[in-house]
Short mmCIF file of C-alpha atoms in Angstrom, two decimals:
data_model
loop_
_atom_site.label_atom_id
_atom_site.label_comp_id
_atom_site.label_asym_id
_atom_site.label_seq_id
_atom_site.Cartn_x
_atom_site.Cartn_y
_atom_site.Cartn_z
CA UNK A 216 182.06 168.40 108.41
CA UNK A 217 184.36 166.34 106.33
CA UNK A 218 185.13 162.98 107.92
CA UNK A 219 188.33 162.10 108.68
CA UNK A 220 189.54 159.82 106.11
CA UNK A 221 188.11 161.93 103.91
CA UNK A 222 190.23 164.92 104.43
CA UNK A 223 193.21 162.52 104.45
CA UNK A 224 192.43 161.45 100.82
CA UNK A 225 191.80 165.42 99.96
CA UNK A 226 195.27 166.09 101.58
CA UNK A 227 197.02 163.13 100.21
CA UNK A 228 195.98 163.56 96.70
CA UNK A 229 196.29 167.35 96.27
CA UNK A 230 199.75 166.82 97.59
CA UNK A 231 201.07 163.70 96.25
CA UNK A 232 200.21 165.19 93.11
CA UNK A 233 201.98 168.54 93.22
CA UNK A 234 205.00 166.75 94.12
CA UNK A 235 205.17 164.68 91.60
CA UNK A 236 203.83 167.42 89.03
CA UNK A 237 202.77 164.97 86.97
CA UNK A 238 198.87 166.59 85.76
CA UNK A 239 197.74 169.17 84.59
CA UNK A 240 195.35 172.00 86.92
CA UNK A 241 192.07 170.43 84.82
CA UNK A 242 193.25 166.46 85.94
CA UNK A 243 194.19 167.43 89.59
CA UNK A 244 190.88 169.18 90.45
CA UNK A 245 189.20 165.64 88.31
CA UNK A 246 191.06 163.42 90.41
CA UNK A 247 190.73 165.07 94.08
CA UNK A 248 187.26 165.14 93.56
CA UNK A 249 186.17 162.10 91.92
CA UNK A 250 188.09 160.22 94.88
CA UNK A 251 186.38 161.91 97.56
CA UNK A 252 182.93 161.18 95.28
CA UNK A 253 184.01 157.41 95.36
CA UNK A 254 184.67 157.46 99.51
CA UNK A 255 181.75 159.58 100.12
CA UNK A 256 179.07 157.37 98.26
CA UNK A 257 180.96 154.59 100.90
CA UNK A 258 180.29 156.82 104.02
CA UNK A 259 177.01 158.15 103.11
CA UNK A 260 175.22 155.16 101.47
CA UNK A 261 172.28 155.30 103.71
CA UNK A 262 171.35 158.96 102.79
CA UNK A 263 168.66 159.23 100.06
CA UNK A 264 169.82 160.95 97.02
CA UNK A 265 168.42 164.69 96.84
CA UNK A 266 165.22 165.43 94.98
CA UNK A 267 166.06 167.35 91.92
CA UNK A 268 163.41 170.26 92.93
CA UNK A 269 164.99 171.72 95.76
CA UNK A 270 163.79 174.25 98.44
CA UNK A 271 161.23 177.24 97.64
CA UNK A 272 162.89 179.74 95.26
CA UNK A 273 163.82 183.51 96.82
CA UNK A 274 160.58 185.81 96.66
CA UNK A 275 162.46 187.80 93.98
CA UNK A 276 161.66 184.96 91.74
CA UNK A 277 157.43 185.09 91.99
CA UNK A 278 155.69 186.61 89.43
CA UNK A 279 158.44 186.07 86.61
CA UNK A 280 160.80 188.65 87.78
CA UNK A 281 163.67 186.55 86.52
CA UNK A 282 165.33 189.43 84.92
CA UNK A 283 166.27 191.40 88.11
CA UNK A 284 168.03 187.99 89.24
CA UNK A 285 170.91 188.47 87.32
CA UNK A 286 171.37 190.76 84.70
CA UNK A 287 173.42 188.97 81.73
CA UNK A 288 176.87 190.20 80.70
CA UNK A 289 177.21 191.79 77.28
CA UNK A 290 173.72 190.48 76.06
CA UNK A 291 173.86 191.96 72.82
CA UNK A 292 177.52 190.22 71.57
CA UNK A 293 176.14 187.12 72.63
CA UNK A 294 172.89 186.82 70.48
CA UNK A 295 175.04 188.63 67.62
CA UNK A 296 177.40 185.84 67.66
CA UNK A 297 174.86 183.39 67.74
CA UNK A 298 172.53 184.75 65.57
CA UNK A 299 169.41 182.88 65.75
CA UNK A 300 167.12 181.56 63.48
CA UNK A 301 163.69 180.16 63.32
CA UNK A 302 163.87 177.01 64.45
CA UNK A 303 167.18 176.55 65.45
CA UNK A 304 168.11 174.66 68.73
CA UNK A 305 170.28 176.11 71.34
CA UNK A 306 172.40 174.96 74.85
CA UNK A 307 172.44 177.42 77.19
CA UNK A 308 175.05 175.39 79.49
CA UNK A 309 174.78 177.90 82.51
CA UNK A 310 170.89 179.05 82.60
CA UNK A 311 171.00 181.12 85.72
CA UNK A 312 168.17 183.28 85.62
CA UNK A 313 167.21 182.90 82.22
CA UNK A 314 168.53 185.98 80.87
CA UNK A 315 170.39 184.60 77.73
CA UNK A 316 167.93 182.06 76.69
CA UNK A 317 165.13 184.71 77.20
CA UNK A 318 166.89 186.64 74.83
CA UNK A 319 167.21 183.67 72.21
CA UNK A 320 163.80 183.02 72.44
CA UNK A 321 162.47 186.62 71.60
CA UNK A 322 164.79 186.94 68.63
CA UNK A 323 163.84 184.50 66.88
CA UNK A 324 160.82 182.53 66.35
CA UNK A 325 159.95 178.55 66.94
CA UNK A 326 163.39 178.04 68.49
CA UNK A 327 163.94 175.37 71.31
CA UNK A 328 166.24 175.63 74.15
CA UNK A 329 168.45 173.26 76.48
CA UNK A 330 168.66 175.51 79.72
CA UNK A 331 171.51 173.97 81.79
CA UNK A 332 172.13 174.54 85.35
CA UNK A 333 174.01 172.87 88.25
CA UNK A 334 171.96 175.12 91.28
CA UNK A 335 168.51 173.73 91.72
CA UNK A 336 167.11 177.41 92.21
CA UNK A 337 168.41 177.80 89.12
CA UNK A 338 166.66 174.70 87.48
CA UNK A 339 163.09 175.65 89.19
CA UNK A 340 163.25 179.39 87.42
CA UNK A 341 164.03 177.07 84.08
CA UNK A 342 161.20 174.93 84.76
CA UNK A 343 158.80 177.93 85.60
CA UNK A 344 160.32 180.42 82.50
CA UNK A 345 159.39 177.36 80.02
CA UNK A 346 155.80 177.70 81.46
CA UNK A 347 155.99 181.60 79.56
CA UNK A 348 157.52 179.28 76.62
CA UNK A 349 155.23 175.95 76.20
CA UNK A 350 157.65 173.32 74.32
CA UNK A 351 160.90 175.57 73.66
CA UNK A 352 162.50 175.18 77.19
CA UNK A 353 163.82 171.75 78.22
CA UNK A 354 165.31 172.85 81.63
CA UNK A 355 168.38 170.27 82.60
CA UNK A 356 169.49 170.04 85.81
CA UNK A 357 173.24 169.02 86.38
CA UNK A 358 177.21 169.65 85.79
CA UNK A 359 179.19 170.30 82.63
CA UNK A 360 179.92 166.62 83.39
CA UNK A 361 176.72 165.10 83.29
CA UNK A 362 175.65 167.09 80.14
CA UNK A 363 176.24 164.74 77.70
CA UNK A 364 173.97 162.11 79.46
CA UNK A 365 171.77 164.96 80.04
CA UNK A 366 171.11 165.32 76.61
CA UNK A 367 170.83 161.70 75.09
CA UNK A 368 168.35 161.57 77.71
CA UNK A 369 166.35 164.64 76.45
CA UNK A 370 166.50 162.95 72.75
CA UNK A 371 169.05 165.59 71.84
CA UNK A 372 171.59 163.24 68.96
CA UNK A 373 175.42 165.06 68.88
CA UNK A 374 176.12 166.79 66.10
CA UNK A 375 172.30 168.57 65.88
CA UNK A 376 172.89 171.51 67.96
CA UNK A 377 172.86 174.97 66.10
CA UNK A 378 174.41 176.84 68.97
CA UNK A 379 175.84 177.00 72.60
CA UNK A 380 176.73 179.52 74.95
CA UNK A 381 178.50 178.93 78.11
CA UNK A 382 178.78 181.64 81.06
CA UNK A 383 181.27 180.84 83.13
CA UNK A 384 181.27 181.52 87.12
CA UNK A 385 178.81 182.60 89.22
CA UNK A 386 175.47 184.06 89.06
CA UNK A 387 174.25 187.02 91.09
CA UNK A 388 171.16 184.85 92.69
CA UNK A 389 174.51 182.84 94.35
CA UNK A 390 176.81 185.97 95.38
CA UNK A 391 173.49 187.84 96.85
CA UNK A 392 172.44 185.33 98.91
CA UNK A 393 174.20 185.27 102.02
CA UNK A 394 173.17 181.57 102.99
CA UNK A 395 174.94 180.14 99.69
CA UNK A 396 178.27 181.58 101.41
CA UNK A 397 179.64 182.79 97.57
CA UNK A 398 180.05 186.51 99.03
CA UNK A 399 182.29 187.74 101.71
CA UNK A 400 180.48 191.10 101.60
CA UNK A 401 177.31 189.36 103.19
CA UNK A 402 177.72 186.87 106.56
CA UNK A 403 176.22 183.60 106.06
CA UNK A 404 177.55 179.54 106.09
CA UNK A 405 180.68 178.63 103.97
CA UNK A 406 179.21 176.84 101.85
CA UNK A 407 179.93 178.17 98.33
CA UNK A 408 178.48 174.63 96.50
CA UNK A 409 177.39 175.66 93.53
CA UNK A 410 175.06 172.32 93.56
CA UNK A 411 173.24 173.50 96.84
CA UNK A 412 172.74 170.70 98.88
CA UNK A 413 172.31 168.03 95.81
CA UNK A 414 175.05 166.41 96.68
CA UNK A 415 175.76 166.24 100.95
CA UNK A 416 178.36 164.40 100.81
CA UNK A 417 180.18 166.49 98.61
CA UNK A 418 182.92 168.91 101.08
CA UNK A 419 182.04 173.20 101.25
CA UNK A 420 184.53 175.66 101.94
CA UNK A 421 184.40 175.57 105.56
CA UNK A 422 185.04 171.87 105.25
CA UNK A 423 188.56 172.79 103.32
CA UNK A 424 189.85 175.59 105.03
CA UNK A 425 189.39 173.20 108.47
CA UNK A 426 190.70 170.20 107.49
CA UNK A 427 193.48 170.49 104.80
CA UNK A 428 197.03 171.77 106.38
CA UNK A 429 198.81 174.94 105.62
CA UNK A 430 200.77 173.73 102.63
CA UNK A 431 197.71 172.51 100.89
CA UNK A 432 195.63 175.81 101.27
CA UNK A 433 198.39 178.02 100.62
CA UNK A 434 198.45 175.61 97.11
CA UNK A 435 194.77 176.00 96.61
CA UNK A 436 194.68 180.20 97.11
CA UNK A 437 197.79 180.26 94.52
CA UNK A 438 196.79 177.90 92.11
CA UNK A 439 192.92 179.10 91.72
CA UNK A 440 192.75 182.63 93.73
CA UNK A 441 196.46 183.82 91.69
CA UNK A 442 196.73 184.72 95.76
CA UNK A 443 200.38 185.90 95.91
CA UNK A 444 199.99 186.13 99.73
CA UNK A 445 199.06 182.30 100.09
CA UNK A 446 201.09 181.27 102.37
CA UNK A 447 200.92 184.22 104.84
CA UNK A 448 196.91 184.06 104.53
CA UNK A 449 197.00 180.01 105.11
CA UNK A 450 199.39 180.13 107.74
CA UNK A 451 196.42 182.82 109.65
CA UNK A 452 193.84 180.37 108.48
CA UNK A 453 195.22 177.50 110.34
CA UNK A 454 196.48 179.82 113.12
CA UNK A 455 192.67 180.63 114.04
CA UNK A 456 191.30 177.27 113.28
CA UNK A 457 193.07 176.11 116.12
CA UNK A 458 191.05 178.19 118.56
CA UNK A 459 187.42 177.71 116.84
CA UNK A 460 186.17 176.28 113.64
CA UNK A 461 185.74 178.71 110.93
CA UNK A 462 182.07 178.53 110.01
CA UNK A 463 180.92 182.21 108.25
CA UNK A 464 181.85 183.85 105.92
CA UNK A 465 182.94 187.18 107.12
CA UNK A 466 184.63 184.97 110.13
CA UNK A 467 186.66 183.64 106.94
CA UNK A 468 187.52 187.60 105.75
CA UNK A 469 188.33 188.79 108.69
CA UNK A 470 190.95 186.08 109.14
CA UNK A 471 191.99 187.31 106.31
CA UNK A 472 191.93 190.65 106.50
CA UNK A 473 194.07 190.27 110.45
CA UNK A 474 196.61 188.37 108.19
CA UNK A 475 197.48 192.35 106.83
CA UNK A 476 198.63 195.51 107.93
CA UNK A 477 194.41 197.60 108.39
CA UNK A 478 196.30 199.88 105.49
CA UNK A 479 196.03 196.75 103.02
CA UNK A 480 192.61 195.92 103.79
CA UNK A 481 191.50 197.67 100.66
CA UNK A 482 194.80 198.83 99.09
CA UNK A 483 193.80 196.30 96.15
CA UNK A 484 191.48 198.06 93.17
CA UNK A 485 189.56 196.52 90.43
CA UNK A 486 189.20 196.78 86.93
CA UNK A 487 187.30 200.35 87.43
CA UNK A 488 189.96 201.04 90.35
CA UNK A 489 187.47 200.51 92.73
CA UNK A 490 188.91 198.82 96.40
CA UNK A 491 188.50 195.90 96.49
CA UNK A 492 188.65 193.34 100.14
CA UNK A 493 191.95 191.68 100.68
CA UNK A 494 190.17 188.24 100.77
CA UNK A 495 188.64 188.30 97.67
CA UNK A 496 191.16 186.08 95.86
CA UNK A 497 190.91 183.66 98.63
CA UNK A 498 187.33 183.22 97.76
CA UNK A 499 187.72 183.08 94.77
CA UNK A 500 190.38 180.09 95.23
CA UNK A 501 188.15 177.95 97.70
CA UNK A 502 185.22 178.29 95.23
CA UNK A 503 186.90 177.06 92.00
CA UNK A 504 188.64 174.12 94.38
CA UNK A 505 184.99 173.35 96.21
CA UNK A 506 183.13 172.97 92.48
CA UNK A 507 186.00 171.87 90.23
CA UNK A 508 185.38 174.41 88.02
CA UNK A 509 188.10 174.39 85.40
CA UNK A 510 187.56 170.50 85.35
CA UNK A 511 184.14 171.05 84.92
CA UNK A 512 184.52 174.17 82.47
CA UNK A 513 186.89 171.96 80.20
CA UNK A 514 184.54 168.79 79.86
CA UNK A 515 182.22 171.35 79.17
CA UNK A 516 183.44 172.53 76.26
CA UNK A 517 184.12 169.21 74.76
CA UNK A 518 180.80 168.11 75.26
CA UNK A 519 179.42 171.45 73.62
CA UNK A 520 182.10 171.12 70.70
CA UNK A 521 180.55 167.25 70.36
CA UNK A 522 176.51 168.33 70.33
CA UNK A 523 177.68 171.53 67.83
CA UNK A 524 176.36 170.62 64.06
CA UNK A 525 179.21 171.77 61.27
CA UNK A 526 178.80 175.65 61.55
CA UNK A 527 177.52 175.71 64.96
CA UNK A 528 178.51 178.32 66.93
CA UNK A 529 179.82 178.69 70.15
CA UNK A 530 179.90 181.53 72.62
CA UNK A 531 181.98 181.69 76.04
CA UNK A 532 181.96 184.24 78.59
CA UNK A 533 184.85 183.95 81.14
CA UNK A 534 185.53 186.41 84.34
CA UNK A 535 189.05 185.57 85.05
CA UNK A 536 192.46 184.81 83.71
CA UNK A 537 192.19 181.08 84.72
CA UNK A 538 188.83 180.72 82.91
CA UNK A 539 189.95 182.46 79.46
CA UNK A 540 192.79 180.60 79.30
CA UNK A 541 191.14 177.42 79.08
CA UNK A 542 188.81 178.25 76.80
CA UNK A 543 191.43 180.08 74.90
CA UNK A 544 193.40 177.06 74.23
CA UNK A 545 190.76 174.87 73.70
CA UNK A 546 189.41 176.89 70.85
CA UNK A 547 193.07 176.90 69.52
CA UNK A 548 193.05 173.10 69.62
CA UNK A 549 196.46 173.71 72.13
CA UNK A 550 196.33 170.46 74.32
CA UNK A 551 196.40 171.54 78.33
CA UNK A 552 198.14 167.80 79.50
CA UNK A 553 201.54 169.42 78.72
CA UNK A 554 204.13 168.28 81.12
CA UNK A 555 206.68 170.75 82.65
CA UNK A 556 209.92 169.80 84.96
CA UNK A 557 210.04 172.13 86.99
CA UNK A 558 212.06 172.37 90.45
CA UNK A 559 209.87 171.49 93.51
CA UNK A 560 209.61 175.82 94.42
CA UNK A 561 208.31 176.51 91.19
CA UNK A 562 205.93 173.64 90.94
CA UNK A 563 203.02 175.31 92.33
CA UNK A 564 203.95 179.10 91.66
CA UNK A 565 204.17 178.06 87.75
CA UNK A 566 201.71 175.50 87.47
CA UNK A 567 199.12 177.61 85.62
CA UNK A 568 201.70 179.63 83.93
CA UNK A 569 203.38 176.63 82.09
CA UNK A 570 199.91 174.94 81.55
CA UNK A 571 198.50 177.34 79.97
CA UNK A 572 199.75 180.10 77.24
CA UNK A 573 199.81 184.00 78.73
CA UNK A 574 196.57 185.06 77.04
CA UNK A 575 198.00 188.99 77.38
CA UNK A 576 200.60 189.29 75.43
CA UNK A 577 198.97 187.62 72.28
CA UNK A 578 195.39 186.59 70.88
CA UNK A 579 196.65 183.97 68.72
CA UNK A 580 198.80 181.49 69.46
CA UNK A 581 202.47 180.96 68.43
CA UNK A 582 203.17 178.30 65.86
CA UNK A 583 200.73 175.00 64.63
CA UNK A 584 197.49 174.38 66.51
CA UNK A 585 194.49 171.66 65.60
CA UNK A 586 192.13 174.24 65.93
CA UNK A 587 188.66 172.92 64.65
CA UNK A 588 186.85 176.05 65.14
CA UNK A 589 186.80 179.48 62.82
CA UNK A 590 186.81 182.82 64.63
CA UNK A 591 183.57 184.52 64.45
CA UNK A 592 185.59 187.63 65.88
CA UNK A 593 189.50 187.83 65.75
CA UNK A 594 190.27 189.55 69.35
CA UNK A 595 188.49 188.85 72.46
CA UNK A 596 185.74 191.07 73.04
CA UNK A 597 185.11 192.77 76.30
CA UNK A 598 181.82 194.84 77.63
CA UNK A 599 181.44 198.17 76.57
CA UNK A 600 181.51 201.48 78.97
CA UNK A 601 177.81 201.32 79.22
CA UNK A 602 177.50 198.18 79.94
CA UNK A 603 180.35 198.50 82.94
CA UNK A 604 178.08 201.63 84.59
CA UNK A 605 175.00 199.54 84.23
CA UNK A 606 176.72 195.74 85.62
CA UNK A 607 179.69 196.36 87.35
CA UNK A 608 179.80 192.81 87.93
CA UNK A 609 180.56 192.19 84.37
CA UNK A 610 183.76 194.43 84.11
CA UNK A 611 186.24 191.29 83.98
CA UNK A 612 184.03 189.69 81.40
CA UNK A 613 185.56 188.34 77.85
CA UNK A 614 183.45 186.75 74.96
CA UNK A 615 184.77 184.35 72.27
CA UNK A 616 183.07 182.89 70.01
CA UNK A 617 183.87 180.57 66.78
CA UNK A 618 181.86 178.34 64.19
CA UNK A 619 182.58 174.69 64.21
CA UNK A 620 184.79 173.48 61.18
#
């Protein structure tokens, strides 16, 4: 659990800075969580930093079965777009099970690969998959964030780098195992740390929803879980965290869930108009908070834009609206610092909105941008029907990809 002067610098920052509105989404998630990095190393100085191997890896892992880990969204587009060639050298930034990079490798001949990954489990199936691959798998362990270091490191020079591709969001190994806490379908901690337990310091899910007041989670489940209900589904949150701590998972949905008419439970459909659980946008909010991802996803893209040779190409798949936008305007060399005055009841409802260009109405922007990148397609692509029926999971997906001017 979160200390207590911890929380208050969570609390205190996350507010102070949506009153003032003076950053953008990408700096407030950077400077909530680089503070409570700064006070944590204070607290927990004693503790001995975390091995980079972590843990055993799930059974489903022995005997190479790294495939039916996590089957990779629209495969095909993303070794078109990158077309490989012999002896080329590749980033995959989110590794996962290895299904993109496995791909790479059999296309082309005497290729090498950077496999990235924040999860240890991740990083082991990297370190065992480059066992299949003797010298053409440097598995990295770290964030978006540490890349850069990650690489110099590796002897990897910017600017040498014939390709990257980036997967945004979570892997299946993470949503189907219930002790991660990613998946309200399955009852385990909330966690939802995308680093495992790397960093121990660092706050999980149950640590936010038990410590930060009603204003500041009904701000987090609007700003990353587009959670119209916020406030009602905070206002339960806190409600039942004054009778026990909220520890699980489905503890967390069904909170939730009791915050709604049983009608509404699953009056919400997906992309194939399935039903989907009332809470899912709150789980989606409290895992982009917990891991900084749009931070993260951002610096990412700047340090893959840096390591990119001239005609490098670059391929990002993103699973929601918050996501695509980001890397939207990044390729379109739109700057995301832009400051809006708004009045103090639109601050938070607009915040994305104003940062960041409606990526529905239009592919392209509107007016000049400092784009540095050429289009390698000129709309979005999304997966095909076949690929839907086969990985549901990838239904939300949307690839774009450009060549470095």
């Amino acid at each position: 659990m979160l200390s207590h002067s911890l929380c208050q610098v969570y609390k205190c920052l996350f507010l102070h800075n949506l009153k003032l509105n003076s950053v953008s989404v990408a700096t407030l998630d950077r400077r909530i969580h680089s503070s409570a990095k700064k006070l944590s190393d204070c607290e927990l100085k004693e503790q001995a930093n975390h091995k980079c191997e972590a843990g055993a890896l799930p059974q489903s892992t022995e005997k190479s079965n790294f495939g039916r880990l996590h089957i990779p969204v629209m495969l095909e587009e993303v070794v078109n777009c990158l077309s490989p060639q012999p002896g080329q050298r590749f980033l995959d930034m989110t590794f996962g099970a290895g299904g993109h990079t496995t791909a790479l490798l059999e296309k082309a001949s005497d290729i090498t690969v950077y496999a990235l990954d924040r999860d240890p489990t991740a990083y082991k199936i990297a370190q065992q998959l480059s066992e299949s691959y003797p010298k053409q798998i440097r598995a990295l362990l770290g964030q978006f964030s540490q890349l850069e270091a990650l690489l110099i490191s590796s002897g990897v020079e910017p600017g040498t780098l014939d390709g990257v591709v980036l997967d945004a969001g979570c892997s299946s190994m993470q949503f189907d195992t219930p002790e991660r806490g990613f998946s309200l379908q399955k009852d385990g901690p909330l966690d939802m740390r995308m680093d495992n337990d790397r960093y121990p310091d660092m706050p999980t899910a149950a640590d936010v929803v038990n410590a930060l007041d009603q204003q500041a989670l009904a701000s987090i489940l609007r700003t990353y879980g587009e959670e119209r209900h916020a406030k009602k589904i905070a206002s339960a949150i806190v409600q039942a965290r004054s009778i026990y701590p909220i520890t699980r998972t489905q503890q967390l949905a069904s909170i939730v869930a009791g915050a709604f008419p049983a009608s509404a439970l699953y009056a919400r459909k997906d992309l194939l108009q399935r039903p989907t659980h009332v809470a899912t946008k709150t789980f989606q909010g409290l895992r982009i908070f917990v891991n900084d991802e749009l931070h993260e996803l951002f610096i990412g893209l700047k340090t893959a834009e840096k390591f990119l040779k001239p005609g490098g190409r670059l391929v990002a798949l993103s699973f929601h609206s918050l996501e695509d936008r980001i890397i939207k305007r990044f390729l379109h060399g739109i700057s995301m610092t832009e400051k809006y005055n708004l009045g103090s009841r639109q601050k938070i409802r607009h915040a994305l909105k104003n940062c960041f260009e409606d990526d529905d109405a239009q592919d392209l922007p509107r007016g000049k941008s400092n784009s540095r990148w050429n289009f390698i397609q000129k709309k979005v692509l999304t997966p095909q029907a076949k690929d839907i029926q086969t990985n549901p999971r990838g239904r939300s997906a949307k690839l774009r990809a450009a060549v470095k001017l």
